[in-house]
Amino acid sequence: MPAVTVDNILALPRIDAPAPGAVDRPVRSLTTAPVGYEGEGFPVRRAFAGIDLPALDPFIHMDQMGEVDYAPGEPKGTPWHPHRGFETVTYMIDGIMEHQDSNGGGGTIGGGDTQWMTAGGGILHIETPPEHLVTSGGLFHGVQLWVNLPRDNKMAAPRYQDITGAKVALLSSSDGGALVRVIAGDVDGHHGPGSTYTPISLVHATVAPGASLTLPWNPEFNALAYVLAGEGLVGSERRPIRMGQTAVFGRGDTLTIAAADTQDSRTKSFEVFLLGGKPIREPVAMAGPFVMNTKAEVLQAFEDFQAGRLGSVPAAHETLA
């Protein structure tokens, strides 16, 4: 699980120790993600299954894509599909993904990169592995998160942010036992590169066996931890957690995770995706690829899609010999 790593973690800025009197957040719930399939059939874990939307707000949905080691000819993606009313954040850990949209945009993201798409008023897009990866096979692993948009931004103009791994803010725990990658938001005064409509923080932490990590966390934000790999402990009560499980935290000033002293043979470290944000607290009406405030708005989105008002699939280009 390479994502972004460094040769000398102790050369990175250190995260300060918690302030005196800071309250460490307890764990409110612990759920296990069921396994499903997305797009043309690639395996996912539904990270937020069984968690009430108010506990997730401003997040809507999250999939762990893979981890899967494809044989030649096996890599799969998604067909063309629409979105409206929210943002998709695709964070690649291993492998390569290409994306293309109905506005003519597109690009390629690899290990440690993030593609942040604001669907806003509506867009069509497609996500596929590149042809050479389909031919060769290989490791594929990532996360896709859906971030809700406030009512006033639901119909914003679509946009992309292609955030390379080199732009991510890198931090170290005080003892060097944890590497913290800040993709968006603020952690201990260090800002991630992602630009957001709603205040949020997104972090990928790698914690060495036996080490722990305590992060200052905005008291106005909710807080969740999803385990990408390994086993460990979370919260002020040090509750056991493992790969494929999500912890929802209660209120407080800091967030603590710790790696088990030993990991399994295929996992070197405890890998955790930490996220939180300021709740929007608006009604949510959701169906398929549309996240709006009312049922009427969702029905309008389907009508606009069927009428071609969310864009059209670009014509295919044929190369002649």
PDB file of C-alpha atoms in Angstrom:
ATOM      1  CA  MET A   1       0.000   0.000   0.000  1.00  0.00           C
ATOM      2  CA  PRO A   2       2.400   2.706  -1.183  1.00  0.00           C
ATOM      3  CA  ALA A   3       0.212   5.822  -1.720  1.00  0.00           C
ATOM      4  CA  VAL A   4       2.731   8.551  -0.766  1.00  0.00           C
ATOM      5  CA  THR A   5       5.655   7.600   1.471  1.00  0.00           C
ATOM      6  CA  VAL A   6       8.883   9.262   2.604  1.00  0.00           C
ATOM      7  CA  ASP A   7      12.402   8.002   3.254  1.00  0.00           C
ATOM      8  CA  ASN A   8      12.772   9.830   6.574  1.00  0.00           C
ATOM      9  CA  ILE A   9       9.503  10.415   8.392  1.00  0.00           C
ATOM     10  CA  LEU A  10      11.306  12.291  11.189  1.00  0.00           C
ATOM     11  CA  ALA A  11      12.178  15.069   8.727  1.00  0.00           C
ATOM     12  CA  LEU A  12       8.480  15.949   8.369  1.00  0.00           C
ATOM     13  CA  PRO A  13       6.621  18.547  10.440  1.00  0.00           C
ATOM     14  CA  ARG A  14       5.481  17.026  13.742  1.00  0.00           C
ATOM     15  CA  ILE A  15       1.935  17.007  15.058  1.00  0.00           C
ATOM     16  CA  ASP A  16       1.807  18.774  18.408  1.00  0.00           C
ATOM     17  CA  ALA A  17       0.786  16.960  21.575  1.00  0.00           C
ATOM     18  CA  PRO A  18      -2.846  17.517  22.628  1.00  0.00           C
ATOM     19  CA  ALA A  19      -3.541  20.676  24.602  1.00  0.00           C
ATOM     20  CA  PRO A  20      -4.025  20.234  28.364  1.00  0.00           C
ATOM     21  CA  GLY A  21      -7.624  19.341  29.090  1.00  0.00           C
ATOM     22  CA  ALA A  22      -8.400  18.254  25.512  1.00  0.00           C
ATOM     23  CA  VAL A  23     -11.204  15.682  25.381  1.00  0.00           C
ATOM     24  CA  ASP A  24     -10.456  12.573  23.323  1.00  0.00           C
ATOM     25  CA  ARG A  25     -13.462  11.408  21.320  1.00  0.00           C
ATOM     26  CA  PRO A  26     -15.171   8.151  22.312  1.00  0.00           C
ATOM     27  CA  VAL A  27     -16.525   5.644  19.794  1.00  0.00           C
ATOM     28  CA  ARG A  28     -20.304   5.843  19.287  1.00  0.00           C
ATOM     29  CA  SER A  29     -20.633   2.900  16.891  1.00  0.00           C
ATOM     30  CA  LEU A  30     -18.622   0.304  15.005  1.00  0.00           C
ATOM     31  CA  THR A  31     -19.911  -1.273  11.780  1.00  0.00           C
ATOM     32  CA  THR A  32     -18.534  -3.783   9.256  1.00  0.00           C
ATOM     33  CA  ALA A  33     -18.738  -2.980   5.549  1.00  0.00           C
ATOM     34  CA  PRO A  34     -20.520  -5.559   3.377  1.00  0.00           C
ATOM     35  CA  VAL A  35     -18.873  -6.561   0.105  1.00  0.00           C
ATOM     36  CA  GLY A  36     -20.554  -5.665  -3.184  1.00  0.00           C
ATOM     37  CA  TYR A  37     -19.775  -4.910  -6.819  1.00  0.00           C
ATOM     38  CA  GLU A  38     -19.774  -1.615  -8.701  1.00  0.00           C
ATOM     39  CA  GLY A  39     -19.738  -0.557 -12.338  1.00  0.00           C
ATOM     40  CA  GLU A  40     -18.761  -3.402 -14.650  1.00  0.00           C
ATOM     41  CA  GLY A  41     -18.116  -5.703 -11.713  1.00  0.00           C
ATOM     42  CA  PHE A  42     -15.173  -4.538  -9.630  1.00  0.00           C
ATOM     43  CA  PRO A  43     -15.359  -5.477  -5.926  1.00  0.00           C
ATOM     44  CA  VAL A  44     -16.058  -2.831  -3.277  1.00  0.00           C
ATOM     45  CA  ARG A  45     -16.692  -2.617   0.449  1.00  0.00           C
ATOM     46  CA  ARG A  46     -19.630  -0.321   1.324  1.00  0.00           C
ATOM     47  CA  ALA A  47     -17.944   1.571   4.153  1.00  0.00           C
ATOM     48  CA  PHE A  48     -21.016   3.453   5.407  1.00  0.00           C
ATOM     49  CA  ALA A  49     -23.597   0.670   5.234  1.00  0.00           C
ATOM     50  CA  GLY A  50     -25.706   0.604   8.398  1.00  0.00           C
ATOM     51  CA  ILE A  51     -24.742   4.123   9.528  1.00  0.00           C
ATOM     52  CA  ASP A  52     -27.499   6.748   9.774  1.00  0.00           C
ATOM     53  CA  LEU A  53     -27.084   9.765   7.477  1.00  0.00           C
ATOM     54  CA  PRO A  54     -27.099  12.306  10.351  1.00  0.00           C
ATOM     55  CA  ALA A  55     -23.951  10.637  11.737  1.00  0.00           C
ATOM     56  CA  LEU A  56     -22.267  10.922   8.310  1.00  0.00           C
ATOM     57  CA  ASP A  57     -23.344  14.460   7.330  1.00  0.00           C
ATOM     58  CA  PRO A  58     -21.869  16.022   5.163  1.00  0.00           C
ATOM     59  CA  PHE A  59     -20.812  12.672   3.681  1.00  0.00           C
ATOM     60  CA  ILE A  60     -23.214  10.417   1.831  1.00  0.00           C
ATOM     61  CA  HIS A  61     -21.468   7.258   0.691  1.00  0.00           C
ATOM     62  CA  MET A  62     -18.008   5.664   0.571  1.00  0.00           C
ATOM     63  CA  ASP A  63     -16.586   2.583  -1.158  1.00  0.00           C
ATOM     64  CA  GLN A  64     -13.245   0.922  -0.642  1.00  0.00           C
ATOM     65  CA  MET A  65     -12.413  -0.215  -4.176  1.00  0.00           C
ATOM     66  CA  GLY A  66     -10.429  -3.450  -3.993  1.00  0.00           C
ATOM     67  CA  GLU A  67      -7.831  -4.247  -2.794  1.00  0.00           C
ATOM     68  CA  VAL A  68      -7.699  -6.716  -5.703  1.00  0.00           C
ATOM     69  CA  ASP A  69      -4.823  -8.132  -7.746  1.00  0.00           C
ATOM     70  CA  TYR A  70      -6.271  -8.536 -11.238  1.00  0.00           C
ATOM     71  CA  ALA A  71      -5.122 -11.184 -13.698  1.00  0.00           C
ATOM     72  CA  PRO A  72      -4.548 -10.064 -17.317  1.00  0.00           C
ATOM     73  CA  GLY A  73      -7.837  -9.073 -18.929  1.00  0.00           C
ATOM     74  CA  GLU A  74      -9.699  -8.727 -15.612  1.00  0.00           C
ATOM     75  CA  PRO A  75      -9.500  -5.000 -14.659  1.00  0.00           C
ATOM     76  CA  LYS A  76     -12.900  -3.303 -14.834  1.00  0.00           C
ATOM     77  CA  GLY A  77     -14.314   0.206 -14.503  1.00  0.00           C
ATOM     78  CA  THR A  78     -17.677   1.934 -14.759  1.00  0.00           C
ATOM     79  CA  PRO A  79     -19.782   2.751 -17.830  1.00  0.00           C
ATOM     80  CA  TRP A  80     -20.869   6.318 -18.609  1.00  0.00           C
ATOM     81  CA  HIS A  81     -23.172   7.568 -15.852  1.00  0.00           C
ATOM     82  CA  PRO A  82     -24.610  10.873 -14.541  1.00  0.00           C
ATOM     83  CA  HIS A  83     -24.261  12.749 -11.237  1.00  0.00           C
ATOM     84  CA  ARG A  84     -25.900  15.857  -9.770  1.00  0.00           C
ATOM     85  CA  GLY A  85     -25.941  17.604  -6.401  1.00  0.00           C
ATOM     86  CA  PHE A  86     -22.705  16.365  -4.769  1.00  0.00           C
ATOM     87  CA  GLU A  87     -18.965  15.728  -5.198  1.00  0.00           C
ATOM     88  CA  THR A  88     -17.075  12.491  -5.828  1.00  0.00           C
ATOM     89  CA  VAL A  89     -13.599  12.175  -4.323  1.00  0.00           C
ATOM     90  CA  THR A  90     -11.544   9.290  -5.745  1.00  0.00           C
ATOM     91  CA  TYR A  91      -8.308   8.554  -3.861  1.00  0.00           C
ATOM     92  CA  MET A  92      -6.036   5.987  -5.511  1.00  0.00           C
ATOM     93  CA  ILE A  93      -3.699   3.942  -3.340  1.00  0.00           C
ATOM     94  CA  ASP A  94      -2.540   1.315  -5.865  1.00  0.00           C
ATOM     95  CA  GLY A  95      -3.136   1.078  -9.595  1.00  0.00           C
ATOM     96  CA  ILE A  96      -4.238   3.579 -12.222  1.00  0.00           C
ATOM     97  CA  MET A  97      -7.653   4.999 -13.161  1.00  0.00           C
ATOM     98  CA  GLU A  98      -8.575   7.103 -16.192  1.00  0.00           C
ATOM     99  CA  HIS A  99     -11.602   9.410 -16.205  1.00  0.00           C
ATOM    100  CA  GLN A 100     -13.457  11.307 -18.903  1.00  0.00           C
ATOM    101  CA  ASP A 101     -16.509  13.587 -18.791  1.00  0.00           C
ATOM    102  CA  SER A 102     -19.167  15.008 -21.072  1.00  0.00           C
ATOM    103  CA  ASN A 103     -17.562  18.476 -20.909  1.00  0.00           C
ATOM    104  CA  GLY A 104     -14.386  17.198 -22.539  1.00  0.00           C
ATOM    105  CA  GLY A 105     -12.420  16.944 -19.307  1.00  0.00           C
ATOM    106  CA  GLY A 106     -10.431  13.951 -18.162  1.00  0.00           C
ATOM    107  CA  GLY A 107      -7.169  12.657 -16.853  1.00  0.00           C
ATOM    108  CA  THR A 108      -5.286   9.843 -15.158  1.00  0.00           C
ATOM    109  CA  ILE A 109      -4.699   9.260 -11.448  1.00  0.00           C
ATOM    110  CA  GLY A 110      -2.315   6.763  -9.854  1.00  0.00           C
ATOM    111  CA  GLY A 111      -1.012   5.809  -6.424  1.00  0.00           C
ATOM    112  CA  GLY A 112      -1.419   8.699  -3.982  1.00  0.00           C
ATOM    113  CA  ASP A 113      -3.403  10.895  -6.398  1.00  0.00           C
ATOM    114  CA  THR A 114      -6.932  12.245  -5.825  1.00  0.00           C
ATOM    115  CA  GLN A 115      -9.512  13.154  -8.455  1.00  0.00           C
ATOM    116  CA  TRP A 116     -12.082  15.521  -6.966  1.00  0.00           C
ATOM    117  CA  MET A 117     -15.130  15.987  -9.185  1.00  0.00           C
ATOM    118  CA  THR A 118     -17.832  18.493  -8.318  1.00  0.00           C
ATOM    119  CA  ALA A 119     -20.855  17.216 -10.226  1.00  0.00           C
ATOM    120  CA  GLY A 120     -22.899  20.260  -9.182  1.00  0.00           C
ATOM    121  CA  GLY A 121     -25.737  20.891 -11.634  1.00  0.00           C
ATOM    122  CA  GLY A 122     -24.953  17.760 -13.592  1.00  0.00           C
ATOM    123  CA  ILE A 123     -22.361  15.891 -15.615  1.00  0.00           C
ATOM    124  CA  LEU A 124     -21.771  12.521 -17.286  1.00  0.00           C
ATOM    125  CA  HIS A 125     -18.511  10.717 -16.667  1.00  0.00           C
ATOM    126  CA  ILE A 126     -16.752   7.383 -16.988  1.00  0.00           C
ATOM    127  CA  GLU A 127     -13.965   5.751 -14.965  1.00  0.00           C
ATOM    128  CA  THR A 128     -11.879   2.955 -16.487  1.00  0.00           C
ATOM    129  CA  PRO A 129      -8.478   1.314 -16.063  1.00  0.00           C
ATOM    130  CA  PRO A 130      -6.073   2.188 -18.907  1.00  0.00           C
ATOM    131  CA  GLU A 131      -5.775  -0.322 -21.721  1.00  0.00           C
ATOM    132  CA  HIS A 132      -2.252  -1.386 -20.739  1.00  0.00           C
ATOM    133  CA  LEU A 133      -3.474  -2.274 -17.228  1.00  0.00           C
ATOM    134  CA  VAL A 134      -6.344  -4.298 -18.685  1.00  0.00           C
ATOM    135  CA  THR A 135      -3.784  -6.191 -20.765  1.00  0.00           C
ATOM    136  CA  SER A 136      -1.275  -6.769 -17.980  1.00  0.00           C
ATOM    137  CA  GLY A 137      -3.481  -6.977 -14.909  1.00  0.00           C
ATOM    138  CA  GLY A 138      -2.158  -5.711 -11.613  1.00  0.00           C
ATOM    139  CA  LEU A 139      -3.024  -4.354  -8.194  1.00  0.00           C
ATOM    140  CA  PHE A 140      -5.984  -1.979  -7.836  1.00  0.00           C
ATOM    141  CA  HIS A 141      -6.954  -0.253  -4.599  1.00  0.00           C
ATOM    142  CA  GLY A 142      -8.629   3.023  -3.760  1.00  0.00           C
ATOM    143  CA  VAL A 143     -11.435   4.900  -2.056  1.00  0.00           C
ATOM    144  CA  GLN A 144     -14.378   6.793  -3.534  1.00  0.00           C
ATOM    145  CA  LEU A 145     -16.202   9.197  -1.248  1.00  0.00           C
ATOM    146  CA  TRP A 146     -19.398  11.148  -1.967  1.00  0.00           C
ATOM    147  CA  VAL A 147     -19.524  14.595  -0.323  1.00  0.00           C
ATOM    148  CA  ASN A 148     -22.892  16.343  -0.172  1.00  0.00           C
ATOM    149  CA  LEU A 149     -23.283  19.914  -1.421  1.00  0.00           C
ATOM    150  CA  PRO A 150     -25.298  22.534   0.470  1.00  0.00           C
ATOM    151  CA  ARG A 151     -28.570  23.627  -1.108  1.00  0.00           C
ATOM    152  CA  ASP A 152     -27.036  26.864  -2.417  1.00  0.00           C
ATOM    153  CA  ASN A 153     -24.295  24.912  -4.260  1.00  0.00           C
ATOM    154  CA  LYS A 154     -26.322  21.962  -5.595  1.00  0.00           C
ATOM    155  CA  MET A 155     -26.411  23.454  -9.099  1.00  0.00           C
ATOM    156  CA  ALA A 156     -22.848  24.813  -9.133  1.00  0.00           C
ATOM    157  CA  ALA A 157     -20.905  24.523 -12.372  1.00  0.00           C
ATOM    158  CA  PRO A 158     -19.105  21.155 -12.621  1.00  0.00           C
ATOM    159  CA  ARG A 159     -15.359  21.245 -11.962  1.00  0.00           C
ATOM    160  CA  TYR A 160     -12.371  18.956 -11.400  1.00  0.00           C
ATOM    161  CA  GLN A 161      -9.475  19.104  -9.011  1.00  0.00           C
ATOM    162  CA  ASP A 162      -6.665  16.734  -9.979  1.00  0.00           C
ATOM    163  CA  ILE A 163      -4.606  16.502  -6.801  1.00  0.00           C
ATOM    164  CA  THR A 164      -1.324  14.669  -7.313  1.00  0.00           C
ATOM    165  CA  GLY A 165       0.264  12.843  -4.416  1.00  0.00           C
ATOM    166  CA  ALA A 166       3.105  15.389  -4.428  1.00  0.00           C
ATOM    167  CA  LYS A 167       0.657  18.121  -3.363  1.00  0.00           C
ATOM    168  CA  VAL A 168      -0.646  16.306  -0.271  1.00  0.00           C
ATOM    169  CA  ALA A 169       0.523  17.709   3.090  1.00  0.00           C
ATOM    170  CA  LEU A 170       2.708  15.164   4.918  1.00  0.00           C
ATOM    171  CA  LEU A 171       3.058  15.123   8.708  1.00  0.00           C
ATOM    172  CA  SER A 172       4.595  12.887  11.362  1.00  0.00           C
ATOM    173  CA  SER A 173       3.372  11.940  14.797  1.00  0.00           C
ATOM    174  CA  SER A 174       5.579  13.228  17.585  1.00  0.00           C
ATOM    175  CA  ASP A 175       7.521   9.951  17.846  1.00  0.00           C
ATOM    176  CA  GLY A 176       7.657   9.183  14.112  1.00  0.00           C
ATOM    177  CA  GLY A 177       5.388   6.163  14.465  1.00  0.00           C
ATOM    178  CA  ALA A 178       2.695   7.469  12.111  1.00  0.00           C
ATOM    179  CA  LEU A 179       2.696   9.118   8.690  1.00  0.00           C
ATOM    180  CA  VAL A 180      -0.260  11.448   8.112  1.00  0.00           C
ATOM    181  CA  ARG A 181      -1.340  12.522   4.618  1.00  0.00           C
ATOM    182  CA  VAL A 182      -3.711  15.518   4.645  1.00  0.00           C
ATOM    183  CA  ILE A 183      -5.764  15.495   1.437  1.00  0.00           C
ATOM    184  CA  ALA A 184      -8.215  18.234   2.418  1.00  0.00           C
ATOM    185  CA  GLY A 185      -8.932  20.436   5.415  1.00  0.00           C
ATOM    186  CA  ASP A 186      -6.725  21.398   8.308  1.00  0.00           C
ATOM    187  CA  VAL A 187      -4.796  19.188  10.720  1.00  0.00           C
ATOM    188  CA  ASP A 188      -2.850  20.955  13.466  1.00  0.00           C
ATOM    189  CA  GLY A 189      -2.502  24.064  11.282  1.00  0.00           C
ATOM    190  CA  HIS A 190      -1.383  22.140   8.189  1.00  0.00           C
ATOM    191  CA  HIS A 191      -3.677  22.396   5.179  1.00  0.00           C
ATOM    192  CA  GLY A 192      -4.442  19.811   2.528  1.00  0.00           C
ATOM    193  CA  PRO A 193      -4.739  20.892  -1.125  1.00  0.00           C
ATOM    194  CA  GLY A 194      -8.399  19.940  -1.686  1.00  0.00           C
ATOM    195  CA  SER A 195     -10.819  22.875  -2.091  1.00  0.00           C
ATOM    196  CA  THR A 196     -14.228  22.191  -0.539  1.00  0.00           C
ATOM    197  CA  TYR A 197     -17.670  23.822  -0.519  1.00  0.00           C
ATOM    198  CA  THR A 198     -18.363  22.388   2.946  1.00  0.00           C
ATOM    199  CA  PRO A 199     -15.643  22.483   5.651  1.00  0.00           C
ATOM    200  CA  ILE A 200     -14.217  18.946   5.891  1.00  0.00           C
ATOM    201  CA  SER A 201     -10.976  17.110   6.666  1.00  0.00           C
ATOM    202  CA  LEU A 202      -9.700  14.027   4.812  1.00  0.00           C
ATOM    203  CA  VAL A 203      -6.644  12.149   6.076  1.00  0.00           C
ATOM    204  CA  HIS A 204      -4.895   8.862   5.231  1.00  0.00           C
ATOM    205  CA  ALA A 205      -2.808   7.698   8.193  1.00  0.00           C
ATOM    206  CA  THR A 206      -0.242   4.886   8.256  1.00  0.00           C
ATOM    207  CA  VAL A 207       0.544   3.757  11.815  1.00  0.00           C
ATOM    208  CA  ALA A 208       3.437   1.392  12.559  1.00  0.00           C
ATOM    209  CA  PRO A 209       2.742  -1.717  14.687  1.00  0.00           C
ATOM    210  CA  GLY A 210       2.448  -0.750  18.357  1.00  0.00           C
ATOM    211  CA  ALA A 211       2.392   2.992  17.633  1.00  0.00           C
ATOM    212  CA  SER A 212      -0.468   5.417  18.230  1.00  0.00           C
ATOM    213  CA  LEU A 213      -1.639   8.703  16.734  1.00  0.00           C
ATOM    214  CA  THR A 214      -3.666  11.507  18.314  1.00  0.00           C
ATOM    215  CA  LEU A 215      -4.885  14.275  16.014  1.00  0.00           C
ATOM    216  CA  PRO A 216      -6.496  17.566  17.019  1.00  0.00           C
ATOM    217  CA  TRP A 217      -9.976  17.531  15.457  1.00  0.00           C
ATOM    218  CA  ASN A 218     -12.320  20.469  14.956  1.00  0.00           C
ATOM    219  CA  PRO A 219     -14.982  20.204  17.711  1.00  0.00           C
ATOM    220  CA  GLU A 220     -17.632  21.380  15.202  1.00  0.00           C
ATOM    221  CA  PHE A 221     -16.861  18.441  12.889  1.00  0.00           C
ATOM    222  CA  ASN A 222     -18.142  14.915  13.108  1.00  0.00           C
ATOM    223  CA  ALA A 223     -15.471  12.213  12.892  1.00  0.00           C
ATOM    224  CA  LEU A 224     -15.192   8.784  11.274  1.00  0.00           C
ATOM    225  CA  ALA A 225     -12.392   6.267  10.825  1.00  0.00           C
ATOM    226  CA  TYR A 226     -12.425   3.542   8.168  1.00  0.00           C
ATOM    227  CA  VAL A 227      -9.746   0.825   8.294  1.00  0.00           C
ATOM    228  CA  LEU A 228      -8.177   0.165   4.898  1.00  0.00           C
ATOM    229  CA  ALA A 229      -5.799  -2.517   6.183  1.00  0.00           C
ATOM    230  CA  GLY A 230      -4.590  -4.063   9.413  1.00  0.00           C
ATOM    231  CA  GLU A 231      -5.876  -4.130  12.961  1.00  0.00           C
ATOM    232  CA  GLY A 232      -5.814  -1.628  15.782  1.00  0.00           C
ATOM    233  CA  LEU A 233      -7.655   0.345  18.425  1.00  0.00           C
ATOM    234  CA  VAL A 234      -9.759   3.503  18.180  1.00  0.00           C
ATOM    235  CA  GLY A 235     -11.198   6.103  20.498  1.00  0.00           C
ATOM    236  CA  SER A 236     -10.656   7.102  24.092  1.00  0.00           C
ATOM    237  CA  GLU A 237     -11.707   3.598  25.205  1.00  0.00           C
ATOM    238  CA  ARG A 238      -9.262   1.879  22.770  1.00  0.00           C
ATOM    239  CA  ARG A 239     -11.908  -0.189  21.028  1.00  0.00           C
ATOM    240  CA  PRO A 240     -10.621  -2.985  18.734  1.00  0.00           C
ATOM    241  CA  ILE A 241     -11.124  -2.415  14.994  1.00  0.00           C
ATOM    242  CA  ARG A 242      -9.981  -4.174  11.830  1.00  0.00           C
ATOM    243  CA  MET A 243      -9.940  -3.902   8.050  1.00  0.00           C
ATOM    244  CA  GLY A 244     -13.347  -3.105   6.562  1.00  0.00           C
ATOM    245  CA  GLN A 245     -14.793  -1.553   9.718  1.00  0.00           C
ATOM    246  CA  THR A 246     -15.939   2.035  10.314  1.00  0.00           C
ATOM    247  CA  ALA A 247     -15.898   3.809  13.671  1.00  0.00           C
ATOM    248  CA  VAL A 248     -18.200   6.776  14.290  1.00  0.00           C
ATOM    249  CA  PHE A 249     -16.856   9.016  17.044  1.00  0.00           C
ATOM    250  CA  GLY A 250     -18.673  11.142  19.586  1.00  0.00           C
ATOM    251  CA  ARG A 251     -17.869  14.729  20.501  1.00  0.00           C
ATOM    252  CA  GLY A 252     -14.456  15.921  21.631  1.00  0.00           C
ATOM    253  CA  ASP A 253     -11.273  17.761  20.700  1.00  0.00           C
ATOM    254  CA  THR A 254      -8.940  14.972  19.568  1.00  0.00           C
ATOM    255  CA  LEU A 255      -9.059  11.715  17.639  1.00  0.00           C
ATOM    256  CA  THR A 256      -6.912   8.713  18.648  1.00  0.00           C
ATOM    257  CA  ILE A 257      -6.046   5.568  16.695  1.00  0.00           C
ATOM    258  CA  ALA A 258      -3.428   2.937  17.546  1.00  0.00           C
ATOM    259  CA  ALA A 259      -1.993  -0.026  15.649  1.00  0.00           C
ATOM    260  CA  ALA A 260      -1.979  -3.516  17.095  1.00  0.00           C
ATOM    261  CA  ASP A 261       1.465  -4.729  18.159  1.00  0.00           C
ATOM    262  CA  THR A 262       1.445  -7.330  15.379  1.00  0.00           C
ATOM    263  CA  GLN A 263      -0.246  -7.266  11.964  1.00  0.00           C
ATOM    264  CA  ASP A 264      -0.994 -10.139   9.600  1.00  0.00           C
ATOM    265  CA  SER A 265       1.631 -11.400   7.169  1.00  0.00           C
ATOM    266  CA  ARG A 266       0.410  -9.259   4.244  1.00  0.00           C
ATOM    267  CA  THR A 267      -0.057  -6.015   6.203  1.00  0.00           C
ATOM    268  CA  LYS A 268       2.960  -4.006   7.321  1.00  0.00           C
ATOM    269  CA  SER A 269       1.049  -1.194   9.066  1.00  0.00           C
ATOM    270  CA  PHE A 270      -2.360  -0.035  10.266  1.00  0.00           C
ATOM    271  CA  GLU A 271      -3.888   1.966   7.385  1.00  0.00           C
ATOM    272  CA  VAL A 272      -6.810   4.248   8.267  1.00  0.00           C
ATOM    273  CA  PHE A 273      -8.870   6.781   6.316  1.00  0.00           C
ATOM    274  CA  LEU A 274      -9.998   9.537   8.714  1.00  0.00           C
ATOM    275  CA  LEU A 275     -12.703  11.986   7.725  1.00  0.00           C
ATOM    276  CA  GLY A 276     -15.019  14.534   9.255  1.00  0.00           C
ATOM    277  CA  GLY A 277     -16.846  17.711   8.457  1.00  0.00           C
ATOM    278  CA  LYS A 278     -19.255  20.381   9.572  1.00  0.00           C
ATOM    279  CA  PRO A 279     -22.778  18.954   9.171  1.00  0.00           C
ATOM    280  CA  ILE A 280     -24.942  20.676   6.550  1.00  0.00           C
ATOM    281  CA  ARG A 281     -28.179  19.739   8.379  1.00  0.00           C
ATOM    282  CA  GLU A 282     -30.421  19.997   5.318  1.00  0.00           C
ATOM    283  CA  PRO A 283     -32.938  17.462   4.007  1.00  0.00           C
ATOM    284  CA  VAL A 284     -31.424  14.742   1.801  1.00  0.00           C
ATOM    285  CA  ALA A 285     -33.348  13.140  -1.069  1.00  0.00           C
ATOM    286  CA  MET A 286     -31.201  10.568  -2.862  1.00  0.00           C
ATOM    287  CA  ALA A 287     -31.812   8.112  -5.664  1.00  0.00           C
ATOM    288  CA  GLY A 288     -29.116   6.416  -7.721  1.00  0.00           C
ATOM    289  CA  PRO A 289     -26.579   8.991  -8.924  1.00  0.00           C
ATOM    290  CA  PHE A 290     -28.460  12.081  -7.689  1.00  0.00           C
ATOM    291  CA  VAL A 291     -28.323  13.693  -4.226  1.00  0.00           C
ATOM    292  CA  MET A 292     -30.768  16.562  -3.795  1.00  0.00           C
ATOM    293  CA  ASN A 293     -32.909  18.154  -1.068  1.00  0.00           C
ATOM    294  CA  THR A 294     -36.370  17.036  -2.233  1.00  0.00           C
ATOM    295  CA  LYS A 295     -37.962  14.147  -4.125  1.00  0.00           C
ATOM    296  CA  ALA A 296     -39.164  16.609  -6.778  1.00  0.00           C
ATOM    297  CA  GLU A 297     -35.567  17.715  -7.385  1.00  0.00           C
ATOM    298  CA  VAL A 298     -34.464  14.095  -7.793  1.00  0.00           C
ATOM    299  CA  LEU A 299     -37.264  13.436 -10.294  1.00  0.00           C
ATOM    300  CA  GLN A 300     -36.209  16.582 -12.160  1.00  0.00           C
ATOM    301  CA  ALA A 301     -32.630  15.288 -12.282  1.00  0.00           C
ATOM    302  CA  PHE A 302     -33.786  12.016 -13.856  1.00  0.00           C
ATOM    303  CA  GLU A 303     -35.908  13.965 -16.351  1.00  0.00           C
ATOM    304  CA  ASP A 304     -32.990  16.239 -17.237  1.00  0.00           C
ATOM    305  CA  PHE A 305     -30.698  13.226 -17.691  1.00  0.00           C
ATOM    306  CA  GLN A 306     -33.158  11.424 -19.952  1.00  0.00           C
ATOM    307  CA  ALA A 307     -33.620  14.613 -21.982  1.00  0.00           C
ATOM    308  CA  GLY A 308     -29.858  14.976 -22.470  1.00  0.00           C
ATOM    309  CA  ARG A 309     -29.583  18.143 -20.404  1.00  0.00           C
ATOM    310  CA  LEU A 310     -26.751  16.720 -18.239  1.00  0.00           C
ATOM    311  CA  GLY A 311     -24.540  16.338 -21.303  1.00  0.00           C
ATOM    312  CA  SER A 312     -23.922  13.705 -23.948  1.00  0.00           C
ATOM    313  CA  VAL A 313     -21.359  10.965 -24.342  1.00  0.00           C
ATOM    314  CA  PRO A 314     -18.578  12.181 -26.648  1.00  0.00           C
ATOM    315  CA  ALA A 315     -18.245  10.517 -30.014  1.00  0.00           C
ATOM    316  CA  ALA A 316     -15.646   7.768 -30.167  1.00  0.00           C
ATOM    317  CA  HIS A 317     -12.487   8.491 -32.147  1.00  0.00           C
ATOM    318  CA  GLU A 318     -11.295   5.843 -34.585  1.00  0.00           C
ATOM    319  CA  THR A 319      -7.677   5.673 -35.636  1.00  0.00           C
ATOM    320  CA  LEU A 320      -7.265   4.666 -39.283  1.00  0.00           C
ATOM    321  CA  ALA A 321      -4.208   2.804 -40.495  1.00  0.00           C
TER     322      ALA A 321
END
